[in-house]
Coordinates of C-alpha atoms in Angstrom, one line a residue:
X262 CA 0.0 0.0 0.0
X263 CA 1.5 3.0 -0.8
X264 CA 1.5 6.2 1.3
X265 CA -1.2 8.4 -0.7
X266 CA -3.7 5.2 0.1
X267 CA -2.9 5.5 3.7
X268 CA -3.5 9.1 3.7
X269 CA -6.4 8.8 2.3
X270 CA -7.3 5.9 4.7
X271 CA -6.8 8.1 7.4
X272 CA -8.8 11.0 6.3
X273 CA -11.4 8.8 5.5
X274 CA -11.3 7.2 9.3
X275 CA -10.9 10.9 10.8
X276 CA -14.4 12.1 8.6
X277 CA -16.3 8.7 9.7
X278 CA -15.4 9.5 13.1
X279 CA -17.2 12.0 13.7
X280 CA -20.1 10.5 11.6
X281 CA -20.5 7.6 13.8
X282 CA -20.5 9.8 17.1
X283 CA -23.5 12.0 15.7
X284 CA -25.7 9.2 14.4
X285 CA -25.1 7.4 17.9
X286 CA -26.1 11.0 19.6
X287 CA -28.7 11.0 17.6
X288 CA -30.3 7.5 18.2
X289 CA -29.6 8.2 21.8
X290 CA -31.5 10.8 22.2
X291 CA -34.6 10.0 20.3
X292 CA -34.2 6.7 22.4
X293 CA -34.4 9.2 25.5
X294 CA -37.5 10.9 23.7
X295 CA -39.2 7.5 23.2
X296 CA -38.5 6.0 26.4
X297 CA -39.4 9.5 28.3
X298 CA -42.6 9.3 25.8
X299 CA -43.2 5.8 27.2
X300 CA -42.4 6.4 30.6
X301 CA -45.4 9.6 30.6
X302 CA -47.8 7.2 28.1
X303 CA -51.1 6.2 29.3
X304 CA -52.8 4.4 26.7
X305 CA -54.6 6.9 24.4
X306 CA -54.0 10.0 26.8
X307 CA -50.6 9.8 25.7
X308 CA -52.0 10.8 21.7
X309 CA -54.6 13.1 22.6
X310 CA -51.6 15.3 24.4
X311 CA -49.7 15.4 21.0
X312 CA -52.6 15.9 19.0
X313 CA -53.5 19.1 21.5
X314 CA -49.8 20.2 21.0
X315 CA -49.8 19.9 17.4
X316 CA -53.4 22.2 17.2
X317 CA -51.5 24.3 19.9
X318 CA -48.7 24.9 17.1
X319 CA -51.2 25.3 14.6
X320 CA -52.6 27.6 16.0
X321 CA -49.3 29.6 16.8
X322 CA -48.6 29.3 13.0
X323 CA -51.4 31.0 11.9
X324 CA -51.2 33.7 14.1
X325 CA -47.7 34.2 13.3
X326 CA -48.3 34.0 9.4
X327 CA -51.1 36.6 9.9
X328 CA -49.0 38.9 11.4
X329 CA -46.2 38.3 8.9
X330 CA -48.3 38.9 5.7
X331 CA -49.3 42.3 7.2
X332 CA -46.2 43.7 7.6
X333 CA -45.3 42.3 4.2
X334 CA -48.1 44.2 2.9
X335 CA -47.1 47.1 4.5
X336 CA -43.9 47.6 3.3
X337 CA -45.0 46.7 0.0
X338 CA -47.2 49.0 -0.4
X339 CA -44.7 51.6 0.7
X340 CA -41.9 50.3 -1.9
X341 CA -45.3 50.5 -4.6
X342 CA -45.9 54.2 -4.0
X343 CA -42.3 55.1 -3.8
X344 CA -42.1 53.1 -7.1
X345 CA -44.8 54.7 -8.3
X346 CA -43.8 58.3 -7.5
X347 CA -39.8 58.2 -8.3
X348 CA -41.3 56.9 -11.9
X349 CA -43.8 59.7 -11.8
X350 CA -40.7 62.0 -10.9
X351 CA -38.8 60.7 -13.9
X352 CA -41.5 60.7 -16.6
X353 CA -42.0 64.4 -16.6
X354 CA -38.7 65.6 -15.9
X355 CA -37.8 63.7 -19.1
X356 CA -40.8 65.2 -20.7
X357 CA -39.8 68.6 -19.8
X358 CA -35.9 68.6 -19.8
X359 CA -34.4 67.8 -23.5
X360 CA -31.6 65.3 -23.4
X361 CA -28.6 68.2 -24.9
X362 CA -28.2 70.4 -21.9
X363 CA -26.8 72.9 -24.0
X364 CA -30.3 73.3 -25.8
X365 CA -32.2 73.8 -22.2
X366 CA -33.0 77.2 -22.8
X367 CA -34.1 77.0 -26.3
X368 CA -36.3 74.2 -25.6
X369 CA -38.1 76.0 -22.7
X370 CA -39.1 78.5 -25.3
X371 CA -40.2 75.7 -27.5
X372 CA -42.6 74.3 -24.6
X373 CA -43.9 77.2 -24.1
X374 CA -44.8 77.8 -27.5
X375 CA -46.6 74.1 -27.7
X376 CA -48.7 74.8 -24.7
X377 CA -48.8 74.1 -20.9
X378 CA -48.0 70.3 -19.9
X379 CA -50.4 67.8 -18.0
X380 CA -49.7 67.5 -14.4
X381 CA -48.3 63.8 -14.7
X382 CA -50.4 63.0 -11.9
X383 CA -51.2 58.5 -11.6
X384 CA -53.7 57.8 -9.1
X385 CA -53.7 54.4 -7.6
X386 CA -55.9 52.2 -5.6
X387 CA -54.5 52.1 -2.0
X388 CA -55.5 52.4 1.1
X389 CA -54.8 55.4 4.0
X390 CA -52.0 55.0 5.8
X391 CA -53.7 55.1 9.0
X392 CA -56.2 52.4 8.4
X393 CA -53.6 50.0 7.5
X394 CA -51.6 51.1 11.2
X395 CA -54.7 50.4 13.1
X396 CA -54.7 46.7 12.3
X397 CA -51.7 47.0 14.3
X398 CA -52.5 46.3 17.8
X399 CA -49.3 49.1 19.4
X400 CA -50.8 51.4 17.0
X401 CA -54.4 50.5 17.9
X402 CA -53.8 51.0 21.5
X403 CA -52.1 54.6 20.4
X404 CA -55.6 55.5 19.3
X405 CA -57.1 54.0 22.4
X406 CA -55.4 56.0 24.3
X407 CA -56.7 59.4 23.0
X408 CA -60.3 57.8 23.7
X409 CA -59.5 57.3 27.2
X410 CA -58.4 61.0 27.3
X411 CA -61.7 62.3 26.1
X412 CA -63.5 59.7 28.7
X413 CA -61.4 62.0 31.4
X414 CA -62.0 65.6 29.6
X415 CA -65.7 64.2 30.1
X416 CA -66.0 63.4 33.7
X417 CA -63.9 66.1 34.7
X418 CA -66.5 68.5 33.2
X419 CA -69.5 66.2 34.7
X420 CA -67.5 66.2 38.4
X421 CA -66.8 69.9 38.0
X422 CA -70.3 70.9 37.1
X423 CA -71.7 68.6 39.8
X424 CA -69.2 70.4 42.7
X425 CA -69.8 74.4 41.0
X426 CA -73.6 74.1 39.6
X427 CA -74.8 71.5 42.2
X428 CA -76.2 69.4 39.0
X429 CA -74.7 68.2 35.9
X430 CA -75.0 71.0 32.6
X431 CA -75.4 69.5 29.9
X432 CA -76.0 72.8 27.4
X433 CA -73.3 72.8 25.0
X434 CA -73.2 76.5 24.1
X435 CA -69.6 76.9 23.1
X436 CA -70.7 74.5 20.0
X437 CA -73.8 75.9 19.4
X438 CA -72.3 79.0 19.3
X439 CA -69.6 78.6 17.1
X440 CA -71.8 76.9 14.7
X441 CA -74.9 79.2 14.8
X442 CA -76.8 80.6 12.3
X443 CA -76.4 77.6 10.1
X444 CA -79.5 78.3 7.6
X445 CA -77.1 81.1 6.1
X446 CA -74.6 78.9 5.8
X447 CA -76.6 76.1 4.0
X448 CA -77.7 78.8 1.5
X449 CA -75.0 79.8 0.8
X450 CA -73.1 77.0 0.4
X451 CA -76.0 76.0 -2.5
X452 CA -75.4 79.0 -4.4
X453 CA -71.7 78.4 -4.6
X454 CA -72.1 74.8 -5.3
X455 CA -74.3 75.6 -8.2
X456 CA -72.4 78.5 -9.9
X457 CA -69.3 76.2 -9.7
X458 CA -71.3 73.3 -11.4
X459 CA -72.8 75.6 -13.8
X460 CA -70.6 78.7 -15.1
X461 CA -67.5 77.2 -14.8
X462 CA -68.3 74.0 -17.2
X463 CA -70.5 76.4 -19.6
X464 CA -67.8 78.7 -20.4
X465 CA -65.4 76.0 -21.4
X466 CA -68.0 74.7 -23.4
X467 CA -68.7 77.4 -25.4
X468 CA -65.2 78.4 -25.6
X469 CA -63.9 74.7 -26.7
X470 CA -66.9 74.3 -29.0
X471 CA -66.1 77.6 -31.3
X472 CA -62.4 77.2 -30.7
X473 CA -61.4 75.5 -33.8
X474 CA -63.7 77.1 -36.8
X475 CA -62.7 80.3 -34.7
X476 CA -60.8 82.8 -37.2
X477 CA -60.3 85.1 -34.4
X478 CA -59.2 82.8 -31.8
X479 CA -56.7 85.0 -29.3
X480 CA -60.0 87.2 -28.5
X481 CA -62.5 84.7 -28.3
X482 CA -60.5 83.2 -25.6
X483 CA -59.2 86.8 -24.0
X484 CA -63.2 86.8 -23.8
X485 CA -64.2 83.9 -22.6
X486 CA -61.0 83.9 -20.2
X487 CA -61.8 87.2 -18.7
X488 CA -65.6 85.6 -17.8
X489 CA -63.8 83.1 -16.2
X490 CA -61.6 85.4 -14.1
X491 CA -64.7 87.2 -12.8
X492 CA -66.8 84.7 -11.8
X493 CA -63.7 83.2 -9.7
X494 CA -62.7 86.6 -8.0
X495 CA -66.5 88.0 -7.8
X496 CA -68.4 84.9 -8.0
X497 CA -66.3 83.1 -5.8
X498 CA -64.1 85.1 -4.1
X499 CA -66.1 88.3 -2.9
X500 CA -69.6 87.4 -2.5
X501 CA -69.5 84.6 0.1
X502 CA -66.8 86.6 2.1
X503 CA -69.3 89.7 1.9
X504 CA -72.2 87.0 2.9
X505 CA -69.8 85.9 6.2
X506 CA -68.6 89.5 7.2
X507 CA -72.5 91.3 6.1
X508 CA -74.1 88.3 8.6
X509 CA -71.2 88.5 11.3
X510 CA -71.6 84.3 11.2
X511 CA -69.6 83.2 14.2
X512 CA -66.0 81.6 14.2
X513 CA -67.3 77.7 12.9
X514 CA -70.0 78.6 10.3
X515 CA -67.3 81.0 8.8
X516 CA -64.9 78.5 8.0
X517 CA -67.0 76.3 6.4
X518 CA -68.0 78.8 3.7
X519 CA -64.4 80.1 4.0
X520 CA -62.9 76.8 3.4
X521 CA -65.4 75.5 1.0
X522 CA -64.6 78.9 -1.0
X523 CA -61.3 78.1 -1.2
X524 CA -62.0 74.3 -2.2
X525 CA -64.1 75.2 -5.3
X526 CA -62.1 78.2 -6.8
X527 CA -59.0 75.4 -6.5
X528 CA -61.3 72.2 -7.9
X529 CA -62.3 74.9 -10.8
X530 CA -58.7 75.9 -11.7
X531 CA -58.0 72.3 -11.8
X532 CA -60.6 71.9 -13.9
X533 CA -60.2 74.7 -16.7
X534 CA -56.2 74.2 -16.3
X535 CA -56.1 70.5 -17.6
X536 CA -58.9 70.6 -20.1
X537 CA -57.3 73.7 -22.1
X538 CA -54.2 72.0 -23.8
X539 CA -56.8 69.4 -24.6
X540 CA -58.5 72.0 -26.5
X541 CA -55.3 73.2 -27.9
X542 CA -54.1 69.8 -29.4
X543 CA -57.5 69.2 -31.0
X544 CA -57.4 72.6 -32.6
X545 CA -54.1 71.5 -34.2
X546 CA -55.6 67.3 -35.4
X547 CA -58.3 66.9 -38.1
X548 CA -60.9 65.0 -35.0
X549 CA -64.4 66.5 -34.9
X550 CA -64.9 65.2 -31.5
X551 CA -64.4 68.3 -29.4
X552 CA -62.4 67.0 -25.7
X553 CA -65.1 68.4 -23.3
X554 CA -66.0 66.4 -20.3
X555 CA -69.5 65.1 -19.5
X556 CA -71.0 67.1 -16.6
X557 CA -71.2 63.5 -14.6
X558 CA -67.7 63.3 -14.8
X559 CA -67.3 66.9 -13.5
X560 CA -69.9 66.5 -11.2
X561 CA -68.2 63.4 -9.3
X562 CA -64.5 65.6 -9.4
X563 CA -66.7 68.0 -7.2
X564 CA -67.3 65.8 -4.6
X565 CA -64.1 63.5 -4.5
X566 CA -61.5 63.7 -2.3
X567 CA -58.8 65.2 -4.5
X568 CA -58.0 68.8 -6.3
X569 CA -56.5 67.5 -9.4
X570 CA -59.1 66.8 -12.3
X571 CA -59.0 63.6 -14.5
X572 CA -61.6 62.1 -16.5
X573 CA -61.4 58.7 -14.6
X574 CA -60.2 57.7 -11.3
X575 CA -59.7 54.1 -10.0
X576 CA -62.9 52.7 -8.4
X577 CA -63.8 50.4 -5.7
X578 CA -66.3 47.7 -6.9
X579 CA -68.4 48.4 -3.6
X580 CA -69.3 50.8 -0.8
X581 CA -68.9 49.7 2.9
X582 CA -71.2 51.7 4.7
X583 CA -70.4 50.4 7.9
X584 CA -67.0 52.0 7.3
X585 CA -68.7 55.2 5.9
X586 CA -70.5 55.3 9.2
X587 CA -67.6 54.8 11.7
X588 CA -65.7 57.5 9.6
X589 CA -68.4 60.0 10.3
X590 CA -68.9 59.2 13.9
X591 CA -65.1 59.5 14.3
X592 CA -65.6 63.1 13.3
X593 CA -68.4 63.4 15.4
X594 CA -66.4 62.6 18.4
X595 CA -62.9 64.6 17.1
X596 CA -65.9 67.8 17.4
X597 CA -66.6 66.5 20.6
X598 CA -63.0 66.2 21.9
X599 CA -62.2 69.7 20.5
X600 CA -65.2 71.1 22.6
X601 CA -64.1 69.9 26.1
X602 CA -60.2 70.8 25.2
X603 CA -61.1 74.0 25.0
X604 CA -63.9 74.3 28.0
X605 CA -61.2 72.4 29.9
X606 CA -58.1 73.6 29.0
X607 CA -58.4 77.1 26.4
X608 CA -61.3 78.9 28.3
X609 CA -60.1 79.4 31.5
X610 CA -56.8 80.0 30.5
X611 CA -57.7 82.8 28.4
X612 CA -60.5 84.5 30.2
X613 CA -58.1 84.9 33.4
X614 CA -55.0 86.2 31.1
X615 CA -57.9 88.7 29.3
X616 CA -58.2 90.1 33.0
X617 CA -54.6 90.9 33.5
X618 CA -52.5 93.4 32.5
X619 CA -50.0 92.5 29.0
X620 CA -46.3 91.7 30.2
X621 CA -43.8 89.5 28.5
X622 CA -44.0 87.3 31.9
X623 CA -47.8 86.6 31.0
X624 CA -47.4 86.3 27.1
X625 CA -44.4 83.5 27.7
X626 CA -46.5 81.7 30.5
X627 CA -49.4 81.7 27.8
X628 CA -47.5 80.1 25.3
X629 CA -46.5 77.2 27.2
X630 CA -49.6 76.6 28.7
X631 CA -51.2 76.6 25.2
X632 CA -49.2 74.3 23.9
X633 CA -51.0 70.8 24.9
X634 CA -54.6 71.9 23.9
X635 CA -52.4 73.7 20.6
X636 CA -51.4 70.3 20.3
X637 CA -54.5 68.1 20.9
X638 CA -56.6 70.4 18.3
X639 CA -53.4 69.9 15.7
X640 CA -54.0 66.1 16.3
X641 CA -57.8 66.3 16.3
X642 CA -58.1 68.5 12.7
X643 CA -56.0 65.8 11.2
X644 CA -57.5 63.1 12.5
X645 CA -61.2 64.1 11.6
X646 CA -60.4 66.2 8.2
X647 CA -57.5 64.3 6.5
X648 CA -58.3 60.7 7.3
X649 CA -61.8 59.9 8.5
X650 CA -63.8 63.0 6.5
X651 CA -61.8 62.2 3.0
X652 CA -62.4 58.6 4.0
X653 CA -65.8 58.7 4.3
X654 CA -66.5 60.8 1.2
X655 CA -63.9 58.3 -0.9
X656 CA -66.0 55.6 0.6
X657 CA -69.1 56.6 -0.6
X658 CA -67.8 57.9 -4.2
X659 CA -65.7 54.8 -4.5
X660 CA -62.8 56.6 -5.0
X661 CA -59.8 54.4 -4.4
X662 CA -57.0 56.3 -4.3
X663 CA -56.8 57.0 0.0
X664 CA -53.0 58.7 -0.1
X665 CA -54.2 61.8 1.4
X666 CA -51.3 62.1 3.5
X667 CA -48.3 60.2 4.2
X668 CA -46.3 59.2 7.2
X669 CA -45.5 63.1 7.8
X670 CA -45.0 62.3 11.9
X671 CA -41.6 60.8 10.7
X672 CA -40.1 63.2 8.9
X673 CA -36.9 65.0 10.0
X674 CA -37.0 67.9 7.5
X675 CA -40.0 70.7 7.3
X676 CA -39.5 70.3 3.7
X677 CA -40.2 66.6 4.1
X678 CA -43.2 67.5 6.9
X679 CA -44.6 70.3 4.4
X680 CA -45.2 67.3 1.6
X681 CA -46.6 64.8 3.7
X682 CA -48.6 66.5 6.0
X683 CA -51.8 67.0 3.3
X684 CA -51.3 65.2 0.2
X685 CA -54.4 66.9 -1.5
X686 CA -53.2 70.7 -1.0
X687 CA -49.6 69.6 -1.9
X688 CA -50.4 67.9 -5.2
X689 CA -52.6 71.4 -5.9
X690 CA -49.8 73.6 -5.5
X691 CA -47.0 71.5 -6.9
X692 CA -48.4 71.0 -10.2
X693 CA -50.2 74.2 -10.8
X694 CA -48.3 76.7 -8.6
X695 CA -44.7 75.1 -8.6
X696 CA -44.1 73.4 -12.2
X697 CA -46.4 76.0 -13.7
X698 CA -43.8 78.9 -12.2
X699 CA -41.0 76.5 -13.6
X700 CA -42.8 75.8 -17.0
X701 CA -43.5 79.7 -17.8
X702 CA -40.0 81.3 -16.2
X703 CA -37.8 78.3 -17.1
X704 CA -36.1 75.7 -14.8
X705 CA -33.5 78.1 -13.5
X706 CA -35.6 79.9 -10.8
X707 CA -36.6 76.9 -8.3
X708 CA -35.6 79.2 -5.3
X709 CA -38.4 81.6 -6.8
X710 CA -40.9 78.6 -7.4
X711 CA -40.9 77.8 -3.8
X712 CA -41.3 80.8 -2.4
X713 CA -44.2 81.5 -4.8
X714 CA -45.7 78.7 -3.8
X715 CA -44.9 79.8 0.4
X716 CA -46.5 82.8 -0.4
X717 CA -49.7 81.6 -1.7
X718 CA -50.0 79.3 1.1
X719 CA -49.4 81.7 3.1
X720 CA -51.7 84.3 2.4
X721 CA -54.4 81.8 1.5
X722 CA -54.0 80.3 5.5
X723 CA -53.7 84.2 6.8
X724 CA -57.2 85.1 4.5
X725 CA -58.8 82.1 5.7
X726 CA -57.7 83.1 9.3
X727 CA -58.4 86.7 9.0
X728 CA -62.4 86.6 7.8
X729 CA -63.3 83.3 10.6
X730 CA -62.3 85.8 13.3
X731 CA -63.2 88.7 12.3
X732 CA -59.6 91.0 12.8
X733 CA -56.4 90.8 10.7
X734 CA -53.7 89.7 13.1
X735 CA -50.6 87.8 10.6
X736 CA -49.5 85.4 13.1
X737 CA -49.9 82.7 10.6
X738 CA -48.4 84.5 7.6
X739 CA -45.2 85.2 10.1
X740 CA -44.9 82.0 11.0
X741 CA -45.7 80.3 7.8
X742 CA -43.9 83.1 5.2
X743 CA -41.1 83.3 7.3
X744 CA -40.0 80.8 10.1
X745 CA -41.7 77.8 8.1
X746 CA -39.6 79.0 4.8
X747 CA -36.6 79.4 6.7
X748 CA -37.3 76.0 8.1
X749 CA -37.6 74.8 5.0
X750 CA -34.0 75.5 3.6
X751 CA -32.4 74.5 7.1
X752 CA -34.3 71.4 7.7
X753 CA -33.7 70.2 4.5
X754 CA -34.1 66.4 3.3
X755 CA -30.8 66.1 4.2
X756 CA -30.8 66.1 7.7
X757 CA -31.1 62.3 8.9
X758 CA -31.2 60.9 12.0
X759 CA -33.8 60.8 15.2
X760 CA -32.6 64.3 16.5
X761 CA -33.6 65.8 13.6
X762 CA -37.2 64.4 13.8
X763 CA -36.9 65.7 17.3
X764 CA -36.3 69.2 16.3
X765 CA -39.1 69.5 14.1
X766 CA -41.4 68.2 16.5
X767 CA -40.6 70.3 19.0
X768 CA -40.9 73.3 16.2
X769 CA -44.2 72.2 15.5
X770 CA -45.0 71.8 19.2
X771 CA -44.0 75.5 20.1
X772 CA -45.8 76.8 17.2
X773 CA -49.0 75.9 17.9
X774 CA -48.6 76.9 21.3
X775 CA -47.9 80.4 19.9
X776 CA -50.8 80.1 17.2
X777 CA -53.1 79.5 20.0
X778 CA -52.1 81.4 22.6
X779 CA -51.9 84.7 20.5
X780 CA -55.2 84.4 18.5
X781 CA -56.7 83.6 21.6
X782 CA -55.5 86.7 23.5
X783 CA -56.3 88.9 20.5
X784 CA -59.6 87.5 20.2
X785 CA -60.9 88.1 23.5
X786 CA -59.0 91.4 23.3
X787 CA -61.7 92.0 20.8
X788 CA -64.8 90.9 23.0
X789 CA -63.6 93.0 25.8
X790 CA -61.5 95.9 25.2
X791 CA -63.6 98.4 23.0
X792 CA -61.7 100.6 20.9
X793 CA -64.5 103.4 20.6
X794 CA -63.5 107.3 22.0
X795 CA -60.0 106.0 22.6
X796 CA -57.8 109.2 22.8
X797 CA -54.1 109.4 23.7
X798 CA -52.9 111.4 26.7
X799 CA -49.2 112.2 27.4
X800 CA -49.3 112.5 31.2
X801 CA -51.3 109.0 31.3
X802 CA -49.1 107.6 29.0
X803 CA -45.9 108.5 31.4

C-alpha cells in the first residue's frame, strides 16, 4: 500500500469518526424521547396530548403567518408608492428637460410655444396610511389611548359641574355658538355649489366648442377667459366673504363657507387648467370630436377627495357603509374632543390672562400653557379632516386612491413635513403653482418657485384666518412666510437621524402653542376691550 492510500485511509477514518458519534447521539436521544414518551404514556391520553400540541402549534402558526403577511403588505405597499412616484418623478422631468443640456433654454421657449404640460399626476388604488396602522395592535392601542383622554376631559366636566352648579350642565353652548346661524350657511353653500357646477363647465364649453372654426381665436379666448376670471374673483371670491362679514356668522360657520370657497375656486382651476391644452391639441388634429368632459364626470371631481381633475379615477367595486359610518362618527367625536379641550383647557386659561394686564412674563407663561390643547386640536383637525372626512367621502364615491397624506410624523425635515402633511393641497400647488412657475420662467428659478408657492399658502391660510375671526392679526403668515420658509431650507431632506425628527417636532409643538395662545389673547381682546372714543394722553401715558 502506498503512502497516498494510507492518507487517504486516514482521512477517511478521521471524517467517519465523527459521523459515527453523531448518528449514535442521535439515536440516543430519540431513544431518550421515546423512552421519556413511554415512561409519561397512558394508553390513548398519551396521543390526545400530541394531538392538542400539534393544534396548539397550529394555531401559533397562523397567528404568526397573519401577522407576517401584514407587515409584508405594508412595506410593500410603501416600496409601490415610492415606485410609483420616483417613476412619476422621472417621466415628466424627461418630458420637460431635452436630453442636450446645452439646448435647455431653447427648448423651454419651445414648450412654451406648444402649450402648458399635463400634471403627470397617476392615481392608484391604495389604502390610508392610518387604516392600515390600526390593524396594528401598538398602533391601535395609540388610538385608544386618545379615547380614554376624552373619557377624562368628560368626567372632569361632569365632576366639575356637579361640585360648581350642584347638578350636571349639559348645554353645549360653546358649540352651538360657534356653529350658529347655520341656515345662512346652508344657502350659501348651495349657491356656490351651483355656480361652480354651472358657469365654470358652460364657459369652457362654449369656448372649446367655437375654438377651432374660430378665425379670431386669441379674443375669443381673451373673452371667454376674462368671464372666467370674474366669476372666480366676484363669483367666488367676494360674494360669500361679503355674505360671512354682512351676517357676522360666528367663528365655525365661517370657516366652512371660507374653506369650501377656497375648495371650489382650486377644484375649478384644476378643472379649466387640464382641459385647455386638450382643447389646444385638437385645434391643431383633423378629430371633430371636441375634448369636453360630461358634466357626470365633472360632477363626481366635485365631490371626491382630490384637487386634481382627470376624466377617470380608479374605483372600488363596492361601498362599505359600515365603514362610511364609523368615519363619520369619528368626526363626530374629534368635534366633541375639541369642545371639552377647550372648556377644559383654552377657556379658562384665556378668560383669566384677558383680565390681566400684558407683560412679557404673562405672554411667555401663555405660550407654554397653550401648547397641549395647541397640540391636541393639531391632532384632532388631522385626524377628523385628512383621514376619516376624505375617508368617508372616498368611501361613498368609491374613489380608491386613500393617499391623502403620508407618514408626515416621521419626517426629519420641514421640507419633508410640508409634503406629507396634506397630500391633496400639496399635489394642488406642486403641479399648478410650482411646475407652472417652472414651465412659464424656465427651470433656473426653483428658489423663486418655492417661495411663490410659500406665499400663496401663506396668504391663502392668513385670508382664511383673517375673515373666521373677524380681525387681521398675521401670526400665521409670520410663522408660515417666514419661520416655516426658513425651516424649509435648514431642515432640508438632508438632515437624517432621530434628532432631527426631534427638532421638528418640538418646532411644531411650540408653534401651535404660539398660534393659539396669540389668536386667543387677540380674540378676547376684541370681546372685551372696545376701541371706541379711545384718545391718547401724554401725562397717562408716562
Amino acid at each position: 500500500m502506498s503512502e497516498e492510500d494510507c492518507r487517504a485511509l486516514r482521512s477517511r477514518r478521521l471524517v467517519s469518526k465523527p459521523l459515527v458519534t453523531m448518528d449514535r447521539d442521535e439515536v440516543l436521544r430519540r431513544s431518550d424521547g421515546d423512552r421519556s414518551l413511554r415512561t409519561t404514556s397512558n394508553g390513548f391520553m398519551d396521543l390526545e396530548h400530541v394531538i392538542n400540541r400539534k393544534m396548539e402549534l397550529k394555531r401559533k402558526a397562523e397567528v404568526l403567518k397573519t401577522e407576517l403577511m401584514k407587515e409584508v403588505d405594508i412595506h410593500f405597499n410603501e416600496f409601490v408608492n415610492n415606485f410609483i412616484e420616483e417613476s412619476t418623478a422621472l417621466e415628466a422631468s424627461s418630458a420637460s428637460i431635452n436630453c442636450y443640456p446645452g439646448n435647455a433654454e431653447k427648448d423651454g421657449h419651445k414648450a412654451r410655444s406648444k402649450g402648458a404640460p399635463h400634471h403627470g399626476k397617476i392615481f392608484v388604488s391604495r389604502r390610508s396610511l392610518l387604516d392600515e396602522l390600526f390593524e396594528v395592535n401598538h398602533f391601535r392601542t395609540i388610538y385608544h389611548m386618545f379615547i380614554a383622554l376624552l373619557i377624562l376631559f368628560i368626567l372632569s366636566t361632569v365632576v366639575v359641574d356637579c361640585i360648581d352648579q350642584g347638578r350636571l350642565v349639559l348645554e353645549f353652548d360653546l358649540l352651538f355658538f360657534a356653529f350658529g346661524k347655520f341656515p345662512i350657511v346652508f344657502s350659501t353653500w348651495i349657491c356656490m355649489f351651483l355656480s361652480t357646477l354651472i358657469i365654470p363647465y358652460v364657459l369652457f364649453s362654449w369656448w372649446a366648442q367655437g375654438y377651432k372654426t374660430s378665425s379670431h381665436r386669441t379674443i375669443r379666448s381673451l373673452f371667454y377667459g376674462s368671464l372666467y376670471l370674474t366669476f372666480q374673483m366676484l363669483g367666488l371670491g367676494f360674494c360669500p366673504a361679503y355674505i360671512v362679514v354682512q351676517h357676522n356668522l360666528p367663528p365655525a360657520s365661517r370657516f366652512i363657507v371660507i374653506l369650501e370657497q377656497v375648495r371650489m375656486i382650486m377644484k375649478v382651476h384644476s378643472f379649466v387648467r387640464e382641459n385647455i391644452p386638450r382643447v389646444l391639441s385638437f385645434a391643431k388634429e383633423k378629430s371633430t370630436v371636441v375634448p369636453v368632459p360630461t358634466v357626470s364626470q365633472y360632477l363626481y371631481f366635485l365631490f371626491a377627495p382630490t384637487l386634481i381633475y382627470q376624466d377617470n379615477y380608479p374605483r372600488n367595486p363596492s361601498i362599505r357603509w359600515g365603514y362610511v359610518a364609523t368615519k363619520f362618527a369619528q368626526v363626530l367625536g374629534c368635534l366633541f374632543y375639541a369642545y371639552y379641550v377647550f372648556v377644559r383647557l383654552c377657556i379658562p386659561l384665556f378668560r383669566n390672562i384677558s383680565k390681566e394686564p400684558f407683560s412679557l412674563r404673562v405672554l411667555v407663561l401663555c405660550i407654554f400653557n397653550s401648547i397641549l390643547p395647541g397640540v391636541l386640536i393639531f391632532f384632532l383637525a388631522f385626524f377628523a379632516f385628512l383621514h376619516c372626512w376624505l375617508n368617508a367621502f372616498a368611501e361613498m364615491l368609491r374613489f380608491a386612491d386613500r393617499m391623502f397624506y403620508q407618514d408626515w410624523w416621521n419626517s426629519t425635515s420641514f421640507a419633508n413635513y410640508y409634503r406629507t402633511w396634506n397630500m391633496v393641497v400639496h399635489d394642488w400647488l406642486y403641479y399648478y403653482a410650482y411646475r407652472d412657475f417652472l414651465w412659464f420662467f424656465g427651470r433656473r428659478f426653483k428658489a423663486a418657485a418655492m417661495l411663490s408657492v410659500f406665499m400663496v399658502s401663506a396668504v391663502v391660510h392668513e385670508y382664511a384666518l383673517g375673515i373666521c375671526f373677524g380681525f387681521f392679526y398675521p401670526v400665521m403668515f409670520i410663522l408660515f412666510a417666514g419661520f416655516g420658509m426658513i425651516f424649509n431650507f435648514i431642515l432640508h431632506d438632508r438632515r437624517r437621524g432621530p434628532i432631527w425628527n426631534v427638532i421638528m417636532w418640538t418646532s411644531l409643538f411650540l408653534g401651535q402653542g404660539v398660534l393659539l395662545c396669540l389668536y386667543s389673547q387677540e380674540w378676547y381682546a376684541h370681546r372685551h376691550c372696545s376701541l371706541n372714543n379711545v384718545s391718547y394722553n401724554p401725562r397717562k401715558a408716562k
